[in-house]
GROMACS .gro file of C-alpha atoms in nm:
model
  385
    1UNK     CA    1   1.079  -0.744  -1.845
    2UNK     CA    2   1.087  -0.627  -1.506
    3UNK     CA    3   1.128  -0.273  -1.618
    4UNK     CA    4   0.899  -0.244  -1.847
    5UNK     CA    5   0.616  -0.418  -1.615
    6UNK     CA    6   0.714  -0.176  -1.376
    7UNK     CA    7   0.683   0.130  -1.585
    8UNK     CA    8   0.337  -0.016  -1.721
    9UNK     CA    9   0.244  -0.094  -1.390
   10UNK     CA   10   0.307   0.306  -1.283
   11UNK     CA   11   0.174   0.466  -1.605
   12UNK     CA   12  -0.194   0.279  -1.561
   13UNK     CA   13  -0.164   0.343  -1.192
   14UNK     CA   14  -0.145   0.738  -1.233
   15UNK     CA   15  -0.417   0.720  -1.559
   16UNK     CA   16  -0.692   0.463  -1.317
   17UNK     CA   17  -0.628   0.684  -0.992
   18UNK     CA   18  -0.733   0.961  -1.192
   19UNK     CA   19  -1.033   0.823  -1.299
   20UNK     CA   20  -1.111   0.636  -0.985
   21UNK     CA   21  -1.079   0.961  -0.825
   22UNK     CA   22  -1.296   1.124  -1.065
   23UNK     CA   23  -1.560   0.879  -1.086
   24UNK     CA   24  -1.551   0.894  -0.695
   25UNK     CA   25  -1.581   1.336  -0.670
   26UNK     CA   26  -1.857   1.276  -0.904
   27UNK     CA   27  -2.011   0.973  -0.750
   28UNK     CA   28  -2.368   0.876  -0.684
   29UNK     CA   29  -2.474   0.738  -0.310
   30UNK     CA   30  -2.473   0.319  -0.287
   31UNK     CA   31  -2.715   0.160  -0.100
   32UNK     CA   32  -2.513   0.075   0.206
   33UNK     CA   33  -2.534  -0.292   0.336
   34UNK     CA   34  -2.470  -0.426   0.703
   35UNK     CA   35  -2.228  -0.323   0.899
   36UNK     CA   36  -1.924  -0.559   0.890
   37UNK     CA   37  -1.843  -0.783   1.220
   38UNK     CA   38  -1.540  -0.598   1.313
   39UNK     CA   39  -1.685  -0.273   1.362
   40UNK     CA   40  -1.844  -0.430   1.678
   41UNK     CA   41  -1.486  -0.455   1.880
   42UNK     CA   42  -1.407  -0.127   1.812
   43UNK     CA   43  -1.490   0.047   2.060
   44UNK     CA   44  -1.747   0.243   2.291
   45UNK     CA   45  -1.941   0.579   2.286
   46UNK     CA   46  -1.706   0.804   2.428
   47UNK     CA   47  -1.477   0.706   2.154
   48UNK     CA   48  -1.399   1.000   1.915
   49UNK     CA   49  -1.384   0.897   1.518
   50UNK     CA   50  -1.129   1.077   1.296
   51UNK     CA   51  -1.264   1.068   0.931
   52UNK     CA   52  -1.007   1.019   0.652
   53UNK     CA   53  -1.195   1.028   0.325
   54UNK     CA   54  -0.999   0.948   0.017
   55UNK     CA   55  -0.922   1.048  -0.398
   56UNK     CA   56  -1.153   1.287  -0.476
   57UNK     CA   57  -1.361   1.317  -0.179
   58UNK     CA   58  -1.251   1.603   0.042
   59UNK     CA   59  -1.562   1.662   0.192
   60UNK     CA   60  -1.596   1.326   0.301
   61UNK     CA   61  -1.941   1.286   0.178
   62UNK     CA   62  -1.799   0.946   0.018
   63UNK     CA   63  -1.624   0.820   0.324
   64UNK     CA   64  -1.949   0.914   0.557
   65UNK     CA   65  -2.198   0.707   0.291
   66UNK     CA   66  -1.932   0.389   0.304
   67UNK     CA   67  -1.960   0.393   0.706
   68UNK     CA   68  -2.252   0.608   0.860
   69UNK     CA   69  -2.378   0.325   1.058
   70UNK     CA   70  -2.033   0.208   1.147
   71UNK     CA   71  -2.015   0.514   1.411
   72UNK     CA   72  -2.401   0.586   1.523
   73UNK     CA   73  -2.272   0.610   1.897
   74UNK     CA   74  -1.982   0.808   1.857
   75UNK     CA   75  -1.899   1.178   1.796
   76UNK     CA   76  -1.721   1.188   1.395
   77UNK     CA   77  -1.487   1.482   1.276
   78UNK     CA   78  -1.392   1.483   0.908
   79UNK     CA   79  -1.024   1.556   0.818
   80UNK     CA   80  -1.032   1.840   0.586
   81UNK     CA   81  -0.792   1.825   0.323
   82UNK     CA   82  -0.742   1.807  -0.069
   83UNK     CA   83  -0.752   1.453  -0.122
   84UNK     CA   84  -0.617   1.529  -0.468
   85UNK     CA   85  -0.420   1.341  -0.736
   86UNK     CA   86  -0.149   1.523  -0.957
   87UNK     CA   87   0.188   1.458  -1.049
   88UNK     CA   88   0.472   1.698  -1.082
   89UNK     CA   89   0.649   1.766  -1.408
   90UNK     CA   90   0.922   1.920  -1.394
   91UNK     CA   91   0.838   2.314  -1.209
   92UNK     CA   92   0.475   2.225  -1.295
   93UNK     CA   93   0.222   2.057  -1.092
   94UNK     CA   94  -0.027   1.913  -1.310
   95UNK     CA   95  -0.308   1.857  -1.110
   96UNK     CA   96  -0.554   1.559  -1.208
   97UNK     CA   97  -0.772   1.549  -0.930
   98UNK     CA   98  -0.792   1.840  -0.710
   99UNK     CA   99  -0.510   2.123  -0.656
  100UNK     CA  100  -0.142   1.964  -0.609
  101UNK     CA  101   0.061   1.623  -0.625
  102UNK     CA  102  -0.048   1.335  -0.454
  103UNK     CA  103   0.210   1.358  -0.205
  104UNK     CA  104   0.165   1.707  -0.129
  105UNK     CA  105  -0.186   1.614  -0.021
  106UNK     CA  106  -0.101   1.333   0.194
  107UNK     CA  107   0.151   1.563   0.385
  108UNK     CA  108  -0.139   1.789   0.425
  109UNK     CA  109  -0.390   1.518   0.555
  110UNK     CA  110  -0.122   1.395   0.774
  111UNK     CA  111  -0.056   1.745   0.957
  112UNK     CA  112  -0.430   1.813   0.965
  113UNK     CA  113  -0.543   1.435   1.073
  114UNK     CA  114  -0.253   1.445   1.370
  115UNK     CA  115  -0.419   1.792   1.509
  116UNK     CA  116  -0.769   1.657   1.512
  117UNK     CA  117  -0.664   1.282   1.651
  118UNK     CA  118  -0.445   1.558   1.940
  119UNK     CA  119  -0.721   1.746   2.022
  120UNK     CA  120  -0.929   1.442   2.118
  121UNK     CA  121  -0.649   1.229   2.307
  122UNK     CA  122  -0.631   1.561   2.470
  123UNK     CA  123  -0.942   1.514   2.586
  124UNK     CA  124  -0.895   1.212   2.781
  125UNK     CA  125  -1.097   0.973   2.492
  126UNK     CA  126  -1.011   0.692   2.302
  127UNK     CA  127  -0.934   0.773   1.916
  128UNK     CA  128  -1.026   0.598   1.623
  129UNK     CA  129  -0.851   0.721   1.290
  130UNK     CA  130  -1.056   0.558   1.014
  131UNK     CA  131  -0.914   0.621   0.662
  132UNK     CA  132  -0.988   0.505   0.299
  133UNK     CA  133  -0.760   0.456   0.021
  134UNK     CA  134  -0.542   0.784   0.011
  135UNK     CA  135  -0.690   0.840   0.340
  136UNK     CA  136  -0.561   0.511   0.479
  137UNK     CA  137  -0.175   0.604   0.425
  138UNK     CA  138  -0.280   0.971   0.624
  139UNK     CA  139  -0.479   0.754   0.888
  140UNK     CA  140  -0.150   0.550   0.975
  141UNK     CA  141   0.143   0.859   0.907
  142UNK     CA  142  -0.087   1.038   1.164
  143UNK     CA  143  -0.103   0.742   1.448
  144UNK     CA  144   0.282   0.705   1.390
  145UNK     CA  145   0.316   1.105   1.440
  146UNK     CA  146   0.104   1.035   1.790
  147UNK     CA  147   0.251   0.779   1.933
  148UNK     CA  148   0.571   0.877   1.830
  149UNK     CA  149   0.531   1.215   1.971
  150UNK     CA  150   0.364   1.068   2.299
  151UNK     CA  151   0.031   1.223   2.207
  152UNK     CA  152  -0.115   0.917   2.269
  153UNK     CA  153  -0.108   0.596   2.441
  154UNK     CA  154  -0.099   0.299   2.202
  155UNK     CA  155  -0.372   0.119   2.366
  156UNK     CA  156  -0.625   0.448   2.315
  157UNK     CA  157  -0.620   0.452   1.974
  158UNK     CA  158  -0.735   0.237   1.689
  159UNK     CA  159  -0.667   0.263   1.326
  160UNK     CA  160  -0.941   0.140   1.058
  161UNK     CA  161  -0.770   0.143   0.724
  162UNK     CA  162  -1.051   0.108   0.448
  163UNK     CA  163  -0.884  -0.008   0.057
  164UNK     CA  164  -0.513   0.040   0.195
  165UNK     CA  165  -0.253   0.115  -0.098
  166UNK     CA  166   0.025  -0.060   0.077
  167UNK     CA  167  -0.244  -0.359   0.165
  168UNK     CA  168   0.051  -0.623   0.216
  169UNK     CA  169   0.165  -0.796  -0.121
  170UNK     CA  170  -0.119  -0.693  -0.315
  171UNK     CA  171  -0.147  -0.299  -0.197
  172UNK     CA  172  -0.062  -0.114  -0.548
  173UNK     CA  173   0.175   0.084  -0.302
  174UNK     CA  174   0.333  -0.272  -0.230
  175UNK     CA  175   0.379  -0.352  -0.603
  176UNK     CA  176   0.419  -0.031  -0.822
  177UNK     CA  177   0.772   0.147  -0.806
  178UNK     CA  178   0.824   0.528  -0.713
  179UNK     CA  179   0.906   0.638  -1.060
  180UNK     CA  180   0.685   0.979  -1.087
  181UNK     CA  181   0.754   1.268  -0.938
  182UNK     CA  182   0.486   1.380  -0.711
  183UNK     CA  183   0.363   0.999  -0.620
  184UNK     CA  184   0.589   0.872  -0.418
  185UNK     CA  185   0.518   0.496  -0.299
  186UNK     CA  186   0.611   0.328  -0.019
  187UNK     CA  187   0.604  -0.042  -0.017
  188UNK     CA  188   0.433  -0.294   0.221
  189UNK     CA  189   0.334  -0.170   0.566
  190UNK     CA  190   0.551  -0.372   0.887
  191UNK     CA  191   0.233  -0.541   1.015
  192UNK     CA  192   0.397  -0.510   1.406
  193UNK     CA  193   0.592  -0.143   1.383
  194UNK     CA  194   0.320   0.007   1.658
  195UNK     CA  195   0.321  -0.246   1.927
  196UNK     CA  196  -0.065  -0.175   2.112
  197UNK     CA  197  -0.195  -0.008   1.893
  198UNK     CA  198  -0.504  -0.198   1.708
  199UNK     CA  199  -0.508  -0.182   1.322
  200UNK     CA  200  -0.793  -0.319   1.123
  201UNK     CA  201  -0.748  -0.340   0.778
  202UNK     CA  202  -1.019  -0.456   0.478
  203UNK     CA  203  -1.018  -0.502   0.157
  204UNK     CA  204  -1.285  -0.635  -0.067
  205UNK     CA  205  -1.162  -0.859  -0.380
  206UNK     CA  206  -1.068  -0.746  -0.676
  207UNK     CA  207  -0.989  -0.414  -0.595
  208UNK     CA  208  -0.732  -0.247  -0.796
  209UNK     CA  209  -0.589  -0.016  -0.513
  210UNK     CA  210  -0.570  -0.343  -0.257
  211UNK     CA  211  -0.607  -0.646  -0.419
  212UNK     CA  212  -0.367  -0.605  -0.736
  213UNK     CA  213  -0.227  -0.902  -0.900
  214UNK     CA  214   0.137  -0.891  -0.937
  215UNK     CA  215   0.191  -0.794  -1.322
  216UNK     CA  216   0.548  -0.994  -1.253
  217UNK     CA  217   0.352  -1.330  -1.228
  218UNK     CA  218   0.034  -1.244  -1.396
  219UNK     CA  219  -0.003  -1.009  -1.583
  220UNK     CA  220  -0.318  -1.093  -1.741
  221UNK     CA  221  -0.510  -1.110  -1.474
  222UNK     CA  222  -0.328  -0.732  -1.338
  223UNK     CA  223  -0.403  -0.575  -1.649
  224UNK     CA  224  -0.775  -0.734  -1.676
  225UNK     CA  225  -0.932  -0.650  -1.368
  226UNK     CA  226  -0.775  -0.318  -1.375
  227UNK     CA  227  -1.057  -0.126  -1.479
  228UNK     CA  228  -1.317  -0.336  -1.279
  229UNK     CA  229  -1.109  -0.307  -0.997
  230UNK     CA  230  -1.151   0.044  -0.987
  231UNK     CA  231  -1.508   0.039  -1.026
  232UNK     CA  232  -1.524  -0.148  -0.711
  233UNK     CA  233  -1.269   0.053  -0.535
  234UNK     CA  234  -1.475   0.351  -0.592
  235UNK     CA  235  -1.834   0.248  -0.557
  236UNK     CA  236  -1.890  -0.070  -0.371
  237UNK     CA  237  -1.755  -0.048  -0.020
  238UNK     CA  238  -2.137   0.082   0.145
  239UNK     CA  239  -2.204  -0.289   0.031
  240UNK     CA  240  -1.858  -0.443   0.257
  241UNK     CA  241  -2.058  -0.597   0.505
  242UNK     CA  242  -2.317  -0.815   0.297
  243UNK     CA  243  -2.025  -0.984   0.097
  244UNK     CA  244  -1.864  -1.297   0.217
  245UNK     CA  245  -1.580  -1.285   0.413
  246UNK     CA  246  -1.348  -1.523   0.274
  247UNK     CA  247  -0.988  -1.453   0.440
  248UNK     CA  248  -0.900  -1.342   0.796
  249UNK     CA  249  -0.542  -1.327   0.964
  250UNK     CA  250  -0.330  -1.125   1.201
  251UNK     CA  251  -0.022  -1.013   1.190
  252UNK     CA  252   0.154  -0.821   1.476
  253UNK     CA  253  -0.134  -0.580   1.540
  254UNK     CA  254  -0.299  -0.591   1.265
  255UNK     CA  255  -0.608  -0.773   1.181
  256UNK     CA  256  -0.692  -0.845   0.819
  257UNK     CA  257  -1.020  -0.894   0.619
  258UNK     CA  258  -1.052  -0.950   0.274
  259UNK     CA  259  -1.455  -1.003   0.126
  260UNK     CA  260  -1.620  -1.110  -0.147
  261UNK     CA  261  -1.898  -1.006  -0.387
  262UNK     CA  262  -1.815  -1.198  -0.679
  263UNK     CA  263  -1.577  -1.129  -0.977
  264UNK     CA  264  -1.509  -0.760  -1.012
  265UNK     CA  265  -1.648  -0.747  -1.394
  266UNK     CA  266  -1.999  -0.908  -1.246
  267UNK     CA  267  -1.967  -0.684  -0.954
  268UNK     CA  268  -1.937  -0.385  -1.211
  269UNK     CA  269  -2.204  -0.496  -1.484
  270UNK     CA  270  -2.484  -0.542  -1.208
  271UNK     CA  271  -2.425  -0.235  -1.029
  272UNK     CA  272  -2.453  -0.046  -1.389
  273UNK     CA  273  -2.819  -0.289  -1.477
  274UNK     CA  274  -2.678  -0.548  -1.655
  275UNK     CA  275  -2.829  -0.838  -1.547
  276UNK     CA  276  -2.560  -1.084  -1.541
  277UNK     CA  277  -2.564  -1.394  -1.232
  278UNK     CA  278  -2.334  -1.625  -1.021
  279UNK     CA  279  -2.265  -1.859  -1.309
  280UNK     CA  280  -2.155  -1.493  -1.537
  281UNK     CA  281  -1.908  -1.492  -1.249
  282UNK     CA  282  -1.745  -1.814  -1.216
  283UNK     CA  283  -1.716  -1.811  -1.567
  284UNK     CA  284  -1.505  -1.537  -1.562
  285UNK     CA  285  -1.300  -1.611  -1.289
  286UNK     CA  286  -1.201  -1.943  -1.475
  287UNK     CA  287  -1.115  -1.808  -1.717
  288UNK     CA  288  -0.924  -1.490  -1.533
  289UNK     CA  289  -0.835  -1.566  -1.201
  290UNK     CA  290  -0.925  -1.309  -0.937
  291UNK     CA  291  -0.600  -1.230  -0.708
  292UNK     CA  292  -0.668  -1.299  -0.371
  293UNK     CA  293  -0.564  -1.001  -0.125
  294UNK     CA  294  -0.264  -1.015   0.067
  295UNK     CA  295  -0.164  -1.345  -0.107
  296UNK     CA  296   0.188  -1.325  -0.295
  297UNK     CA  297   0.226  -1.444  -0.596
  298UNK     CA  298   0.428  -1.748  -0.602
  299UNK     CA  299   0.661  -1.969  -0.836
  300UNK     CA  300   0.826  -2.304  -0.762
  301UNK     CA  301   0.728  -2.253  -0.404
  302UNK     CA  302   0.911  -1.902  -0.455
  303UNK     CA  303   0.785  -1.537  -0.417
  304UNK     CA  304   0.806  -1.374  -0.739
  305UNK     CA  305   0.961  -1.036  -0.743
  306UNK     CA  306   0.742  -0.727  -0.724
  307UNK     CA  307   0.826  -0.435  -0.951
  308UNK     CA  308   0.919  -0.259  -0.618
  309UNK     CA  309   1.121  -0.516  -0.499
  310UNK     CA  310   1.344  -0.516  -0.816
  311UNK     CA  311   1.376  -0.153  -0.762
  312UNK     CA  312   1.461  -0.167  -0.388
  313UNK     CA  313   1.706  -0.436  -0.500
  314UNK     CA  314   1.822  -0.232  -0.764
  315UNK     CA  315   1.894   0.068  -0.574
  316UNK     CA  316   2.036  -0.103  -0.236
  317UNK     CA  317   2.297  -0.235  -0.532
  318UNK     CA  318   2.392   0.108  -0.620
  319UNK     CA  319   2.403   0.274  -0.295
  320UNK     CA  320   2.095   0.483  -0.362
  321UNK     CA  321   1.863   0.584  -0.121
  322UNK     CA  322   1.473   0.456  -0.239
  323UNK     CA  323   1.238   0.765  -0.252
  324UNK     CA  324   0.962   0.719   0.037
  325UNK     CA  325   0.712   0.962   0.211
  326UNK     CA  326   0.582   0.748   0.498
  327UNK     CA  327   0.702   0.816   0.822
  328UNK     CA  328   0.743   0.414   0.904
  329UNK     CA  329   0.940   0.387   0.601
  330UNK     CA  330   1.149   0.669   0.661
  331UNK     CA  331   1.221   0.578   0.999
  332UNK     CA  332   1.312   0.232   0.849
  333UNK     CA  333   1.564   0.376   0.627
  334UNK     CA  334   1.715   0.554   0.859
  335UNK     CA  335   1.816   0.273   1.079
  336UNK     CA  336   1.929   0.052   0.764
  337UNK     CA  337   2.328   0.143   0.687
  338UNK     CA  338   2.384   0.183   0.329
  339UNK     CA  339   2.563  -0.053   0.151
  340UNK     CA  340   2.946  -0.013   0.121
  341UNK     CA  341   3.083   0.055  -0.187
  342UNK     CA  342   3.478  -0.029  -0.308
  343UNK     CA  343   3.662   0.050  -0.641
  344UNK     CA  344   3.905  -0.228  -0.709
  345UNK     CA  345   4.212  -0.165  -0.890
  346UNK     CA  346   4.277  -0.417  -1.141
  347UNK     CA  347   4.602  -0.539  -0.912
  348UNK     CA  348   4.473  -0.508  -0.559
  349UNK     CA  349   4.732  -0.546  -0.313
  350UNK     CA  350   4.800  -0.913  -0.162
  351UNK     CA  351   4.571  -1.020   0.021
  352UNK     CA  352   4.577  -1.347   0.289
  353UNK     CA  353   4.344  -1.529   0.091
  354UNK     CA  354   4.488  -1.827  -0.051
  355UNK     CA  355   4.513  -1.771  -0.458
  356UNK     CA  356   4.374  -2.104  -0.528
  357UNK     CA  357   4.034  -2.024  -0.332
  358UNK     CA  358   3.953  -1.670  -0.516
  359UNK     CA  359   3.639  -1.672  -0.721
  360UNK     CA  360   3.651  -1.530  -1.092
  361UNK     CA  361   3.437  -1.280  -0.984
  362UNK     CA  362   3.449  -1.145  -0.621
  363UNK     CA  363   3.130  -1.105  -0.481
  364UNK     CA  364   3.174  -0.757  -0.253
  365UNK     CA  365   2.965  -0.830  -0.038
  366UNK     CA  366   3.129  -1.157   0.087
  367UNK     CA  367   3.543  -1.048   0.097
  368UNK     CA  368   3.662  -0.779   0.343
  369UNK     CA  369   3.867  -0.517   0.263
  370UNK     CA  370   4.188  -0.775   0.382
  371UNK     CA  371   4.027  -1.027   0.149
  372UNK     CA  372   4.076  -0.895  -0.174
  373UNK     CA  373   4.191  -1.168  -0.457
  374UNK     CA  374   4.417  -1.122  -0.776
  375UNK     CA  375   4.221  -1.092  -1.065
  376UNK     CA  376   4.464  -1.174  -1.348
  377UNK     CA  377   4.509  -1.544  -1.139
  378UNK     CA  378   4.316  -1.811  -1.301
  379UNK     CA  379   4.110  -1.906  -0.968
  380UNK     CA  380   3.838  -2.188  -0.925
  381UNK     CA  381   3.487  -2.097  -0.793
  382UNK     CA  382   3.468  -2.163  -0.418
  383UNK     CA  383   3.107  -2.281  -0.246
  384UNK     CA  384   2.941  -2.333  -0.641
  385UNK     CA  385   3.017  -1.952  -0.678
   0.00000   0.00000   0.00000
């Protein structure tokens, strides 16, 4: 079950990002609503705004009609980059949005987003990095890059991270496994891995690329608002700040904000004329409950595994390294040891446990190398083993 869900999961992610990503290159302007609340703290005039657009956008015309009256007082410079979508088969790079793989792009943003954001800590001003979707993984890879590097103090620059794939638990980074070449994911982001630096992440609900159900518990629900979710993802976020906010939290540094403007499939019918209302809605969401972002899905009081998860779990079992692209994550993995790995002969030499306290089956990771047991010796199971 879980690898099937987890191939499903990756197949409609590559087919929807395509089409998000075209339906975004070719999209029309959205009325833009209020500024959200949290755009207030963010800073003064002198700071300097680095513009991440996302999928299909590498102008940043998209980006710049989602949040033109976010930055009215500060000086903006948008990244320039791909911001494509392709996968790699085999020696060929079959290119669905844009020229190259998904990851090649990202590396490119990241190089060309960490110059810019240089240049203007360079300059003695504060930095704000402000990146959407694809350009939300490049906004963060970049301010780990700076203050990494020393570029820049933590408490000078600011992240905004607009529809974040690896949005935590429901991020479709967070869920889907790294099982095609050329899209590598990378899991959940650690909320508190920059200490003073400011994050602000948002998310509106419903939202395929942040507010995913986990196909795992629901899968109804993940495979419903799929296609709706995308809709929003690429159209509705000029309309953030007149939805309701309905979740805030912190983690760490990072500040949270999920809104809402109703069930995705309303959200999507009105915005295309059909004239559907509030009771259309909660009708819907009755009957197909809208995941709420950054909420895990839960059974018997107990998280239910992610496809990711069961393919961390499956490779930390083997010894294998997990494919990431992120420079938190790879960082992470490189101060994780890997797990040990014996071959037992089917008479191991004697060992000083007793032979009346081996388990049938020895669990690795609990005996030592002096702890090995017999296994032709009829044992008993020791601690409900």
């Amino acid at each position: 079950m879980g690898r099937f869900a987890g191939i499903a999961l990756t197949i409609a992610i590559v087919v929807s990002s395509a089409l998000a990503g075209a339906a975004q290159a070719g999209s029309r302007q959205t009325e833009p609503g209020p500024v959200p609340g949290f755009v207030a703290e963010l800073g003064g005039s002198r700071a300097r705004v680095i513009l991440v657009p996302g999928t299909g956008d590498p102008t940043g015309s998209d980006q710049v009609g989602r949040t033109d009256a976010w930055w009215e007082h500060q000086r903006v410079t948008i990244v320039p980059y791909p911001a494509a979508f392709g996968i790699r088969v085999g020696p060929i790079v079959l290119g669905l949005i844009g020229n190259g793989t998904f990851d090649d792009s990202e590396a490119i943003g990241t190089r060309a987003a960490t110059r810019v954001a240089k240049a203007a800590a360079a300059a003695g001003r504060p930095v704000i990095i402000n990146g959407f979707s694809q350009g939300a993984n490049i906004a963060m890879n970049a301010a780990h890059r700076l203050v990494r590097s020393g570029a820049i103090t933590p408490r000078n620059l600011t992240v905004v991270l607009g529809a974040d794939p690896r949005f935590p638990n429901t991020g479709v980074e967070a869920l889907a496994p790294s099982m095609v070449p050329g899209v590598t994911t990378d899991g959940p982001r650690e909320p508190s891995d920059m200490t003073g630096v400011r994050v602000v992440s948002y998310c509106i609900r419903g939202d395929s690329m942040c507010g995913l159900a986990n196909p795992m518990a629901d899968p109804i629900a993940a495979a419903f608002y799929f296609a709706p979710g995308y809709y929003v993802h690429a159209f509705m976020y000029p309309k953030v700040g007149s939805y309701r906010q309905v979740k805030t939290w912190r983690d760490g540094d990072t500040e949270y904000h999920v809104y809402d403007g109703g069930n995705p499939v309303g959200i999507m019918l009105r915005d295309m004329g059909v004239p559907v209302d509030k009771r259309f809605d909660d009708a819907v969401s009755r009957a197909v409950r809208v995941p709420m972002p950054g909420v895990a899905a839960t059974r018997h009081r107990q998280q239910v595994p992610t496809p990711r998860m069961l393919q961390k779990e499956l490779y930390r079992r083997f010894g294998w390294q997990l494919p990431v692209t992120d420079p938190d994550q790879i960082g992470a993995q490189r101060r994780v040891k890997p797990v040990a790995r014996h071959s037992y002969s089917r008479k191991p030499r004697q060992t000083g446990l007793p032979r009346a306290f081996c388990p049938r089956q020895v669990d690795m990771a609990r005996f030592t190398e002096a702890g090995r047991c017999d296994g032709d010796v009829t044992q008993r199971r020791v601690n409900g083993r």
